[in-house]
mmCIF file of C-alpha atoms in Angstrom:
data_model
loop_
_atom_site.group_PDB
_atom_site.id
_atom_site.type_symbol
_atom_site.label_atom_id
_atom_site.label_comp_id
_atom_site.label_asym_id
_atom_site.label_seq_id
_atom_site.Cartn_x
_atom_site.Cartn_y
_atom_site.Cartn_z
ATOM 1 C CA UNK A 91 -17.047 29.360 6.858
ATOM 2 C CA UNK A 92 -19.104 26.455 8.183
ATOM 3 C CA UNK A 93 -20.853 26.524 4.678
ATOM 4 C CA UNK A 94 -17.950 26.511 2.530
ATOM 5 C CA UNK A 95 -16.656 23.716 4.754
ATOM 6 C CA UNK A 96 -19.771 21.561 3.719
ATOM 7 C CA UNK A 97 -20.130 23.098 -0.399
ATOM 8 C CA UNK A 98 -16.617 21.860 -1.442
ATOM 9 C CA UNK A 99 -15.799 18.030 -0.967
ATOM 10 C CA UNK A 100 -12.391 17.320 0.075
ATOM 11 C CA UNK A 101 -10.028 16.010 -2.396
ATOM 12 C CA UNK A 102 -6.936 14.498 -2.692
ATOM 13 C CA UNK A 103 -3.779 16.612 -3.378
ATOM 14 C CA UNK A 104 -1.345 15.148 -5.788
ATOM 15 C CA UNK A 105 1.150 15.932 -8.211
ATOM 16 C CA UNK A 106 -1.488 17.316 -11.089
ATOM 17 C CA UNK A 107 -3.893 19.525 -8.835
ATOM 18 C CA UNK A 108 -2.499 22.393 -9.832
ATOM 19 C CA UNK A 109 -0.870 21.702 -12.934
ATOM 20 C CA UNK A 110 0.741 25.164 -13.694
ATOM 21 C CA UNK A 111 2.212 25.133 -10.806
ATOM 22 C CA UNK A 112 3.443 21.218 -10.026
ATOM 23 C CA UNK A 113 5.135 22.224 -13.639
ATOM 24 C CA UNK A 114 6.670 25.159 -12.558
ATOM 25 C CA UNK A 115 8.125 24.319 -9.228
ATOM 26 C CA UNK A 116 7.597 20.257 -8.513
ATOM 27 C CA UNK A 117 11.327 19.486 -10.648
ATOM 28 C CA UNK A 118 12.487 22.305 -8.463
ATOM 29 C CA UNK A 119 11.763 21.247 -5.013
ATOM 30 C CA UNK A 120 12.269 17.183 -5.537
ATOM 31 C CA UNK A 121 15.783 18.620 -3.870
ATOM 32 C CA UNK A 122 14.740 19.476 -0.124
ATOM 33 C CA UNK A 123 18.115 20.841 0.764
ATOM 34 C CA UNK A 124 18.043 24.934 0.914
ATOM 35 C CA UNK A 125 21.687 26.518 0.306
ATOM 36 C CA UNK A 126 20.117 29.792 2.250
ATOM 37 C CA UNK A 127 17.674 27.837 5.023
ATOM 38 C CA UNK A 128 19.847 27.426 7.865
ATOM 39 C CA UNK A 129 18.426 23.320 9.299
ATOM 40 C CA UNK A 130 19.703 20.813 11.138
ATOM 41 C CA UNK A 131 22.478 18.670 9.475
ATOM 42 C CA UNK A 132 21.079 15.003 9.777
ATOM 43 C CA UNK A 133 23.588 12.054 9.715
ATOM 44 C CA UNK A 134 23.364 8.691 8.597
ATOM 45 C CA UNK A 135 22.924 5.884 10.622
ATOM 46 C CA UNK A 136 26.385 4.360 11.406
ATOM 47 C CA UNK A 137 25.230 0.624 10.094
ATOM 48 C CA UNK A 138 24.908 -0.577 6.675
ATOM 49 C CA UNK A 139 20.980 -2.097 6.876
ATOM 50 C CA UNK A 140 18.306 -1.196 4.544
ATOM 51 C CA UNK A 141 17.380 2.225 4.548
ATOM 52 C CA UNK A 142 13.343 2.227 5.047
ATOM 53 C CA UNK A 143 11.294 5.330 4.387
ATOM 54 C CA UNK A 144 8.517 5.963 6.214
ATOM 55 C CA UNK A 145 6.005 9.184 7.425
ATOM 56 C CA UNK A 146 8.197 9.135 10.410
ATOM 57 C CA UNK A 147 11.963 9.530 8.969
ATOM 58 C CA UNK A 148 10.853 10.574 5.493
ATOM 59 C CA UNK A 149 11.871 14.070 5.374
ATOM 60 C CA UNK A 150 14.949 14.182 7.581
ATOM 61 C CA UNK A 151 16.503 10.692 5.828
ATOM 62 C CA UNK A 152 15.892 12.204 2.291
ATOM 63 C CA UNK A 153 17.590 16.034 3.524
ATOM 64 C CA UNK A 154 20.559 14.277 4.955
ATOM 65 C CA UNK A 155 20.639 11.963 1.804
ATOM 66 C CA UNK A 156 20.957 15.251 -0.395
ATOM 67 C CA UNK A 157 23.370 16.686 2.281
ATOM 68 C CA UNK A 158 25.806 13.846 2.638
ATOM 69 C CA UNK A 159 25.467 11.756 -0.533
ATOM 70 C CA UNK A 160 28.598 10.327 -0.424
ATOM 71 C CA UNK A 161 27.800 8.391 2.768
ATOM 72 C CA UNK A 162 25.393 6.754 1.138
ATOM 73 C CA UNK A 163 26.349 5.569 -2.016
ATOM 74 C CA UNK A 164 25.827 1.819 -2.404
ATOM 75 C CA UNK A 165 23.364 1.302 0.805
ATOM 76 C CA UNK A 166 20.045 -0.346 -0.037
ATOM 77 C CA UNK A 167 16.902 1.806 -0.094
ATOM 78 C CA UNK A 168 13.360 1.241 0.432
ATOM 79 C CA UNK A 169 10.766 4.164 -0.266
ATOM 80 C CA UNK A 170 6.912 4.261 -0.823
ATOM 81 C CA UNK A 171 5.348 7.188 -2.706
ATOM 82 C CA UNK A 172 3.689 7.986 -5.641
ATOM 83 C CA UNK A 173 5.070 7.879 -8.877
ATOM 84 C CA UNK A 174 5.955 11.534 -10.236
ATOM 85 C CA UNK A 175 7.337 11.928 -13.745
ATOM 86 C CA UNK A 176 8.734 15.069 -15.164
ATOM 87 C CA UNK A 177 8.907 16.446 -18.483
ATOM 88 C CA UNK A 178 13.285 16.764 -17.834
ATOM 89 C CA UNK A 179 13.593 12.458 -16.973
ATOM 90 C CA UNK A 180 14.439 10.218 -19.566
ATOM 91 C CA UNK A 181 12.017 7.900 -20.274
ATOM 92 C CA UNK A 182 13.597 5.441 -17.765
ATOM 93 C CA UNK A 183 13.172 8.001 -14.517
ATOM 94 C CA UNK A 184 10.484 8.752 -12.353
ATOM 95 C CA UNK A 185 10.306 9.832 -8.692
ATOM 96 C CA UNK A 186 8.798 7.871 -6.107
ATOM 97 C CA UNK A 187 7.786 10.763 -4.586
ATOM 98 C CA UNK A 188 5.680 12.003 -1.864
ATOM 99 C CA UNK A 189 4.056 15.733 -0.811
ATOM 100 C CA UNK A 190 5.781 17.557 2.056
ATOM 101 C CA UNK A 191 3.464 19.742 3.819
ATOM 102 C CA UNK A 192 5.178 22.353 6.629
ATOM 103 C CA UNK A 193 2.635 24.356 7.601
ATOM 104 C CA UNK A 194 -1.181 23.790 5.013
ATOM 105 C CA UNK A 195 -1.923 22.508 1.521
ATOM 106 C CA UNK A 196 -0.642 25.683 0.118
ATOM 107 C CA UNK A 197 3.085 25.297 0.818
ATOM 108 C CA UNK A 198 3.012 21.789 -0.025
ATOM 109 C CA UNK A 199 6.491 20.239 -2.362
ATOM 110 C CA UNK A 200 6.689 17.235 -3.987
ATOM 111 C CA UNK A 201 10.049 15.442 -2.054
ATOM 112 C CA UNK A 202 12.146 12.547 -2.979
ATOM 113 C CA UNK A 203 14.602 10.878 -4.924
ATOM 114 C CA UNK A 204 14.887 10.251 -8.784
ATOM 115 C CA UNK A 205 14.581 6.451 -9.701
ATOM 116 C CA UNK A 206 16.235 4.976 -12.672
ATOM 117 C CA UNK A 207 13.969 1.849 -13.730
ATOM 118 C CA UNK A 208 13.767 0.206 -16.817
ATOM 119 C CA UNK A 209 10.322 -0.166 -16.715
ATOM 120 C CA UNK A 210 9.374 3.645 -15.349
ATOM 121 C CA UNK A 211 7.680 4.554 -19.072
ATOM 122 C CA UNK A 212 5.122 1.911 -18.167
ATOM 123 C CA UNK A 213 4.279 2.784 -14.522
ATOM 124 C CA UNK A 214 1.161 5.447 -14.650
ATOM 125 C CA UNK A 215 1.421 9.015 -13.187
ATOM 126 C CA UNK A 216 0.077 9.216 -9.413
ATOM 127 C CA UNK A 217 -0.133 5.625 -8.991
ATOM 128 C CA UNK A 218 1.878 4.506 -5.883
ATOM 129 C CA UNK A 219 4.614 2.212 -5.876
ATOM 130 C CA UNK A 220 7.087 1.151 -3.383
ATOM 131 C CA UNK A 221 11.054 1.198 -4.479
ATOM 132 C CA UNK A 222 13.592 -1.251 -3.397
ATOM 133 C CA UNK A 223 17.158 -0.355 -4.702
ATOM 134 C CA UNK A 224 20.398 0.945 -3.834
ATOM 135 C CA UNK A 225 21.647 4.860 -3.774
ATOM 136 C CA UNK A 226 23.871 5.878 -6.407
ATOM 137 C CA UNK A 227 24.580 8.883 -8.379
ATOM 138 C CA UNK A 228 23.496 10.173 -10.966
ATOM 139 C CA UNK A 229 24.618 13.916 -13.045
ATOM 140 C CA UNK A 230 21.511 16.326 -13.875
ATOM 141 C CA UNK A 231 22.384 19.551 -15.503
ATOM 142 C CA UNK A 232 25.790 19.777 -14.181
ATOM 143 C CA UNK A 233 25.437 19.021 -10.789
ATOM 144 C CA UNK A 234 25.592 15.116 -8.883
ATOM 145 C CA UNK A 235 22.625 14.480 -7.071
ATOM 146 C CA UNK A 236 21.749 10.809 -5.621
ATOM 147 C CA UNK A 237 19.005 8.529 -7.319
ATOM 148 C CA UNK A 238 18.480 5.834 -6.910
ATOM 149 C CA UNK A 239 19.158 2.482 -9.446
ATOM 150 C CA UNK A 240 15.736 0.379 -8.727
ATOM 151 C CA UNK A 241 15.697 -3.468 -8.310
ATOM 152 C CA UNK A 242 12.277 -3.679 -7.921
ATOM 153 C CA UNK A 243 9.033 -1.544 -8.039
ATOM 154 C CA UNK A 244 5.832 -2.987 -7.044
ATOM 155 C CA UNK A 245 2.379 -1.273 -7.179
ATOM 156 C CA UNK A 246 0.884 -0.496 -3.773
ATOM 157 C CA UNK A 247 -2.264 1.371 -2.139
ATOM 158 C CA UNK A 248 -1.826 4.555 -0.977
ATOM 159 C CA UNK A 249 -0.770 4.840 2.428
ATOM 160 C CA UNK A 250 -3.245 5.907 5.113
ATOM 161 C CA UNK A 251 -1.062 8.854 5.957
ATOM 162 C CA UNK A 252 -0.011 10.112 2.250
ATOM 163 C CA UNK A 253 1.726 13.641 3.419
ATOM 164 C CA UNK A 254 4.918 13.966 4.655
ATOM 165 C CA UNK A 255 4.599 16.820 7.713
ATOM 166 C CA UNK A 256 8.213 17.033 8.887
ATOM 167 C CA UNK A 257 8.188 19.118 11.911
ATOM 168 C CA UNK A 258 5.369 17.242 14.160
#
């Protein structure tokens, strides 16, 4: 073990290191909320301010987003992530997305919200970005999911801590 530790450098996970299966599943799991996973229900905060994602409320502000939509409609958003384009998005969408890992690398699912932004064609895959905008709605495949409508996007490094782990 100690060699194999030293024999492969460490790398980076994002949204292409396994491309068969960030195609298969990473369109799948951008909504964290699980009909069949009995979780907490998170609520919104009761106040109106700017909604700020960070490593800290990441995961529980973006299940109780897909819970509770409704309660957020309108309500300014800030998120940093990555940008994560999939081959279903119009050419205006993307995700400012980030990895959610519960328990290793393995299990890891790309998490977040889909951004409509006029300029999202020109933003390049896996660069990272942070989203200022406002929650709306928006209908994929039948079914209303929140996005949200960007006001601005603005290329940033990547953030010291780039994995979301939601239970520590």
């Amino acid at each position: 073990p100690l060699i194999l530790a030293f024999a492969f450098p460490a790398v980076s996970v994002d949204s292409m290191s396994d491309s068969d299966f960030a195609a298969e599943y990473a369109s799948q799991e951008i909504n964290p909320v699980s009909k069949t996973k009995q979780e907490q229900e998170f609520k919104p905060k009761e106040n109106n301010s700017k909604l700020v994602l960070n490593e800290e409320n990441f995961y529980s502000e973006i299940y109780s987003i897909y819970a509770n939509p409704e309660l957020y409609l309108g309500r300014e958003i800030e998120v940093v992530g990555f940008v994560f384009k999939d081959k279903n998005f119009s050419e205006n969408q993307f995700v400012p997305a980030r990895l959610v890992m519960v328990c290793c690398a393995a299990d890891m699912v790309t998490s977040g919200l889909v951004c409509n932004y006029d300029k999202a064609s020109e933003l390049e895959e896996n660069s990272w970005v942070k989203v200022i905008g406002r929650i709306e709605k928006i209908e994929v495949n039948g079914e209303t999911l929140p996005c949200i409508t960007a006001e601005k996007v603005e290329s940033v490094q990547k953030p010291q801590q780039e994995y979301i782990y939601p239970y520590y």
